[in-house]
Coordinates of C-alpha atoms in Angstrom, one line a residue:
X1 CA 4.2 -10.7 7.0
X2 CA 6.5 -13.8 6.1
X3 CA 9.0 -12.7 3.4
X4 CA 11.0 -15.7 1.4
X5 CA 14.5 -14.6 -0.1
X6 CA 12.8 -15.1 -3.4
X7 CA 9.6 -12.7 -3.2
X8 CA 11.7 -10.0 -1.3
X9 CA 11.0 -6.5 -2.9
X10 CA 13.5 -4.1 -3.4
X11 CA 13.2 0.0 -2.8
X12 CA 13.3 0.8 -6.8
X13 CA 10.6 -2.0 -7.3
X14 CA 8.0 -1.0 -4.5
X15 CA 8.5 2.7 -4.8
X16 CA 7.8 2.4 -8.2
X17 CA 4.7 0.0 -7.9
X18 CA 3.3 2.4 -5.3
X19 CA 3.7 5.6 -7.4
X20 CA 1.6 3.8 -10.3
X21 CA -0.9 4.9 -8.6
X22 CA -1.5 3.1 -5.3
X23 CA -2.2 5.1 -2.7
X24 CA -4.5 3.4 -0.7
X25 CA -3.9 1.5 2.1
X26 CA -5.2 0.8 5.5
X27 CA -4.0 2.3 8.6
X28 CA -3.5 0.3 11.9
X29 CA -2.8 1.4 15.1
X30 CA -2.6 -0.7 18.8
X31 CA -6.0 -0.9 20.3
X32 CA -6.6 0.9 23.5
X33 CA -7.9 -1.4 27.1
X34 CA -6.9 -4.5 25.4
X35 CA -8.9 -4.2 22.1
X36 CA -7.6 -5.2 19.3
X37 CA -6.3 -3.1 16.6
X38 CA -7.9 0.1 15.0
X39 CA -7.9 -0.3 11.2
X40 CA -8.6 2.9 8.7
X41 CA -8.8 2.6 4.9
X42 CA -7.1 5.8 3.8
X43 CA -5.3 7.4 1.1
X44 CA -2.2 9.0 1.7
X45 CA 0.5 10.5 0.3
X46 CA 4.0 9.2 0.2
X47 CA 7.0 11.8 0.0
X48 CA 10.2 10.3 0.2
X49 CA 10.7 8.9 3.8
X50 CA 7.1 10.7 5.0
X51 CA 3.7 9.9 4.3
X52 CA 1.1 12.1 5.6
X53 CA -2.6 11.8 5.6
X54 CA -5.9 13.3 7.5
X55 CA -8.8 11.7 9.0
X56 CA -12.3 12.9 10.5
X57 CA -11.2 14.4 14.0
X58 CA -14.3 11.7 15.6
X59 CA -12.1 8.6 14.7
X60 CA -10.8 6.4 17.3
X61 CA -7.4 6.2 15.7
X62 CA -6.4 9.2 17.5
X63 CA -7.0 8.1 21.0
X64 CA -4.8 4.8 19.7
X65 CA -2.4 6.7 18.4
X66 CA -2.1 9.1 21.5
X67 CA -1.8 5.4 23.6
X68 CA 1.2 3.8 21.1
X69 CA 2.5 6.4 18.5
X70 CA 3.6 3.1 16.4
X71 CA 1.6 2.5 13.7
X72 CA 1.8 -0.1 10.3
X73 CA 0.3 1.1 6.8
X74 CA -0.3 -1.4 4.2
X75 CA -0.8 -1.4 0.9
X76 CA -2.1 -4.8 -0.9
X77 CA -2.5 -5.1 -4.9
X78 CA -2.4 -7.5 -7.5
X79 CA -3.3 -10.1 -5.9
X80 CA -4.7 -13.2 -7.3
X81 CA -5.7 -17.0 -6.4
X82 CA -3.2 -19.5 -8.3
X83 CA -5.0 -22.9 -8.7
X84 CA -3.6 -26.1 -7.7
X85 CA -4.2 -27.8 -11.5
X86 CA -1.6 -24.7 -12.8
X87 CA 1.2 -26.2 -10.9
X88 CA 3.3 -29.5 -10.9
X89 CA 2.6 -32.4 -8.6
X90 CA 1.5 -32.4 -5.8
X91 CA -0.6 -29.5 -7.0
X92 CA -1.1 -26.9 -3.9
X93 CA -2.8 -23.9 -5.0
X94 CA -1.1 -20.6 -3.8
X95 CA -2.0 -16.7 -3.6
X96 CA 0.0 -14.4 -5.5
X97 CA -0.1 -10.9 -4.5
X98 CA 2.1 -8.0 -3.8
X99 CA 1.9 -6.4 -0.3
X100 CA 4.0 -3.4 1.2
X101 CA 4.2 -2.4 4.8
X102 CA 5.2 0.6 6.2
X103 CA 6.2 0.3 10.4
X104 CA 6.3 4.0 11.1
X105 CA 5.8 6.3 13.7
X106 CA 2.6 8.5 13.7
X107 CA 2.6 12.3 15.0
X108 CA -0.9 13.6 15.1
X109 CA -1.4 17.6 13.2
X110 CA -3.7 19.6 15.2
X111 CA -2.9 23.0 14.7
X112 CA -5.0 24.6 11.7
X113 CA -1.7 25.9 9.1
X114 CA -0.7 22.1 9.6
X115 CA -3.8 20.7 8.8
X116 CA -4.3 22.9 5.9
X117 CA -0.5 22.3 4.5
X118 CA -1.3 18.4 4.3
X119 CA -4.6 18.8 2.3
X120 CA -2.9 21.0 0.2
X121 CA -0.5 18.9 -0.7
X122 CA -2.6 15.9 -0.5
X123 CA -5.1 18.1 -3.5
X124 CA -2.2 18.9 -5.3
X125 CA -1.2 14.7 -5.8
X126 CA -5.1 14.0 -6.2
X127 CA -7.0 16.5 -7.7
X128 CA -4.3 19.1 -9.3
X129 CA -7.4 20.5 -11.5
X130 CA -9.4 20.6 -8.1
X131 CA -12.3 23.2 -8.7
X132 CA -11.8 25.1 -5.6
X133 CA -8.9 27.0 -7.2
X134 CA -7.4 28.7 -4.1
X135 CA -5.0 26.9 -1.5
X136 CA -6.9 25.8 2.0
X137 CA -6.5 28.9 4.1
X138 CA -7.0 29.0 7.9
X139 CA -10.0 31.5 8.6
X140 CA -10.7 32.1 5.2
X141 CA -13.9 30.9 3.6
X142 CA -14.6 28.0 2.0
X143 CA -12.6 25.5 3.7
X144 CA -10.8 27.2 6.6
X145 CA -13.9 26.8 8.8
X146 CA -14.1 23.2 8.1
X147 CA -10.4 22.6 9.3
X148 CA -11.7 21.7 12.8
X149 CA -13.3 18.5 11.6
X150 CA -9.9 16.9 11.0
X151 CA -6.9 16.1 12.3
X152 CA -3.9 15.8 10.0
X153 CA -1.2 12.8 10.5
X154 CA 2.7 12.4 9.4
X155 CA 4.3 9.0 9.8
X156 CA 7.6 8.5 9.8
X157 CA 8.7 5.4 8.4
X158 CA 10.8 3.5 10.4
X159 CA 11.3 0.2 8.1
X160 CA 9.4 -0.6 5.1
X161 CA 8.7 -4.6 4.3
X162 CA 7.6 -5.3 0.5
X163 CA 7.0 -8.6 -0.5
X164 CA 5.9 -9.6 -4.4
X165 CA 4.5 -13.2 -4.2
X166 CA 4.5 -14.5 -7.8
X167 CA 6.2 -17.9 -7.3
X168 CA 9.6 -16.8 -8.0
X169 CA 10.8 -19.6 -6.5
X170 CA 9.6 -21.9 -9.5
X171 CA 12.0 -22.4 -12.7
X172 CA 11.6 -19.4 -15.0
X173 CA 9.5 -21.5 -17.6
X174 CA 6.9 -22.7 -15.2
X175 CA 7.0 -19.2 -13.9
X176 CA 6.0 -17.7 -17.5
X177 CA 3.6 -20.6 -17.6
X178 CA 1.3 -19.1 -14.9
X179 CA 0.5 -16.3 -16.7
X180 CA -0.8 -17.8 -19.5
X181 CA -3.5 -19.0 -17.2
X182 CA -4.0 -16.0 -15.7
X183 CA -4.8 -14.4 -19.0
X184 CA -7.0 -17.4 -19.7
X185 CA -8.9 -16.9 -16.5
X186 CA -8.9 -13.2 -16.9
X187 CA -11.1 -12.5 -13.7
X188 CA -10.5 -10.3 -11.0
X189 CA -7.2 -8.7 -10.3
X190 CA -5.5 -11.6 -13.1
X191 CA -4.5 -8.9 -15.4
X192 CA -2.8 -7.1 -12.1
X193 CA -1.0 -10.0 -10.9
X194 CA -0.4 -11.7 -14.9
X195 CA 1.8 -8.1 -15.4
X196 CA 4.1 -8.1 -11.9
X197 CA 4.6 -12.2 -12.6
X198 CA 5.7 -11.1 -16.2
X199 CA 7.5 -8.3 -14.5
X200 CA 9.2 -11.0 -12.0
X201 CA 9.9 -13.3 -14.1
X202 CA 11.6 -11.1 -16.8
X203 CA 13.9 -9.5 -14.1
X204 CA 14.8 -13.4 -13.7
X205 CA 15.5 -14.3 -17.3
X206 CA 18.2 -11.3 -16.8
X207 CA 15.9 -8.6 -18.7
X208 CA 15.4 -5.0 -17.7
X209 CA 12.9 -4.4 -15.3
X210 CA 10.1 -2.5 -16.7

């Protein structure tokens, strides 16, 4: 992903996007025999410099993983098509979105009180009113017998790339401009990407970020 000096996210701002609620993202790991790339939409659940997740235990990941331990997680939001008649001569219409990639390095969880710490922590950030009351316990009923379906992941993140693509690059007015059409369109993800080009372009003006 090709990151200008102007759309360049910081720690504060892409931790803080990602905990309002995105945790989403898809999963790729190197393609085994000269395939290409294994790609997984997954949730996950990010915990300082970890993220761990679980996956059916059928799922070619694993054999990718096994091959090349080096994985990438993205996370894609916000995202919005700016038209060419928004912007100055010589009009070129542009995407705005906000993207964060995490290059980490996968360990695969096979062993049943690992695989049962994960989803418990995982229900615990999803689901903390989750019906089935009682913690996953190996060998006890209901889930414990259903822990050999899955395989549980950590990745350790090894750099983390953010980019926020809201044409930061253009003076603050035009900037503010933008979302005026955005709310005008109001299609799609425009509300999404209206709010982190406000967001940008406040930060610019020398307010607060919010």
């Amino acid at each position: 992903m090709l990151i200008r000096s102007w759309d360049r996210g910081t720690e504060a701002e892409w931790r803080g996007w990602l905990a309002d609620g995105r945790d989403f993202g898809l999963l790729a790991a190197n393609g085994t025999e000269g395939r290409g790339p294994v790609l997984v939409p997954t949730h996950f659940l990010l915990t300082g410099d970890e993220i761990v997740l679980h996956l059916g235990a059928p799922n070619p990941v694993w054999a990718a993983i096994r091959a090349d331990p080096r994985v990438t997680l993205a996370v894609t939001d916000d995202y919005a098509f700016a038209a060419g008649a928004w912007r100055a001569e010589p009009y070129v219409p542009t995407s705005y979105y906000a993207s964060v990639h995490f290059s980490a390095t996968a360990t695969v969880v096979e062993d049943a009180a690992g695989k049962a710490g994960i989803l418990n922590r995982q229900l615990a950030h999803f689901e903390p009113d989750w019906p089935g009351g009682s913690p996953v316990t190996p060998g006890q009923e209901p889930y414990g017998g259903m822990l050999a379906g899955i395989r549980g992941m950590r990745l350790t993140i090894d750099r983390v790339d953010a980019k926020f693509k809201y044409d930061d690059k253009k003076p603050v007015g035009q900037q503010a401009g933008f979302a005026d059409r955005l709310a005008e369109r109001g299609t799609g993800r425009d509300a999404g990407a209206r709010a982190q080009l406000l967001r940008r372009n406040a930060q610019r003006a020398g307010c607060p970020l919010g």
